[in-house]
Short mmCIF file of C-alpha atoms in Angstrom, two decimals:
data_model
loop_
_atom_site.label_atom_id
_atom_site.label_comp_id
_atom_site.label_asym_id
_atom_site.label_seq_id
_atom_site.Cartn_x
_atom_site.Cartn_y
_atom_site.Cartn_z
CA UNK T 1 -6.24 -13.06 -3.70
CA UNK T 2 -2.76 -11.63 -3.13
CA UNK T 3 -1.37 -9.56 -6.00
CA UNK T 4 2.46 -9.57 -6.11
CA UNK T 5 3.60 -5.96 -6.06
CA UNK T 6 6.26 -6.78 -8.66
CA UNK T 7 3.55 -7.49 -11.27
CA UNK T 8 2.18 -3.94 -11.18
CA UNK T 9 3.47 -1.15 -13.39
CA UNK T 10 5.55 1.30 -11.31
CA UNK T 11 3.05 4.16 -11.79
CA UNK T 12 0.14 1.91 -10.88
CA UNK T 13 1.91 0.73 -7.74
CA UNK T 14 2.72 4.29 -6.71
CA UNK T 15 -0.88 5.43 -7.31
CA UNK T 16 -2.22 2.49 -5.30
CA UNK T 17 0.12 3.22 -2.41
CA UNK T 18 -0.73 6.94 -2.48
CA UNK T 19 -4.44 6.10 -2.34
CA UNK T 20 -3.79 3.75 0.59
CA UNK T 21 -1.69 6.29 2.50
CA UNK T 22 -4.11 9.17 1.95
CA UNK T 23 -7.12 7.01 2.87
CA UNK T 24 -5.56 5.57 6.01
CA UNK T 25 -4.87 8.91 7.70
CA UNK T 26 -2.13 7.21 9.67
CA UNK T 27 -0.51 9.08 12.53
CA UNK T 28 3.26 9.17 12.12
CA UNK T 29 4.11 10.74 15.46
CA UNK T 30 5.26 14.23 16.35
CA UNK T 31 6.88 14.93 13.00
CA UNK T 32 4.63 14.55 9.99
CA UNK T 33 6.14 12.72 7.03
CA UNK T 34 5.80 13.83 3.43
CA UNK T 35 3.62 11.86 1.04
CA UNK T 36 6.76 10.63 -0.73
CA UNK T 37 8.20 9.35 2.55
CA UNK T 38 4.95 7.57 3.42
CA UNK T 39 4.80 5.97 -0.03
CA UNK T 40 8.42 4.84 0.31
CA UNK T 41 7.69 3.33 3.73
CA UNK T 42 4.80 1.27 2.32
CA UNK T 43 6.94 0.17 -0.65
CA UNK T 44 9.57 -1.08 1.79
CA UNK T 45 6.91 -3.05 3.68
CA UNK T 46 5.74 -4.61 0.42
CA UNK T 47 9.31 -5.50 -0.55
CA UNK T 48 10.15 -7.13 2.79
CA UNK T 49 6.87 -9.04 2.91
CA UNK T 50 5.39 -7.31 5.95
CA UNK T 51 2.58 -5.93 3.76
CA UNK T 52 0.73 -7.29 0.75
CA UNK T 53 -1.73 -6.17 -1.91
CA UNK T 54 -5.09 -7.94 -1.73
CA UNK T 55 -7.76 -8.11 -4.45
CA UNK T 56 -11.32 -9.03 -3.47
CA UNK T 57 -13.15 -10.67 -6.34
CA UNK T 58 -16.39 -10.52 -4.37
CA UNK T 59 -16.28 -6.75 -3.82
CA UNK T 60 -13.96 -5.93 -6.74
CA UNK T 61 -11.71 -3.88 -4.48
CA UNK T 62 -7.98 -3.71 -3.93
CA UNK T 63 -6.25 -2.94 -0.64
CA UNK T 64 -2.88 -3.04 1.07
CA UNK T 65 -2.75 -4.82 4.40
CA UNK T 66 0.04 -5.27 6.89
CA UNK T 67 0.93 -8.87 7.67
CA UNK T 68 2.14 -9.90 11.11
#
């Protein structure tokens, strides 16, 4: 089930994105980005629809996934 990012409280959304960014361990190239920059990047992806928040009822987990 897709959870619209707009329905989450701002602090909840930020905490979810921080968890996602820290868990992913994504490589951002030669220059490392700050946590705030990474969070902002994910927020932009959520806003433009290139990423979405998914809830799994089966596993009772939430995740952010990039959409092609």
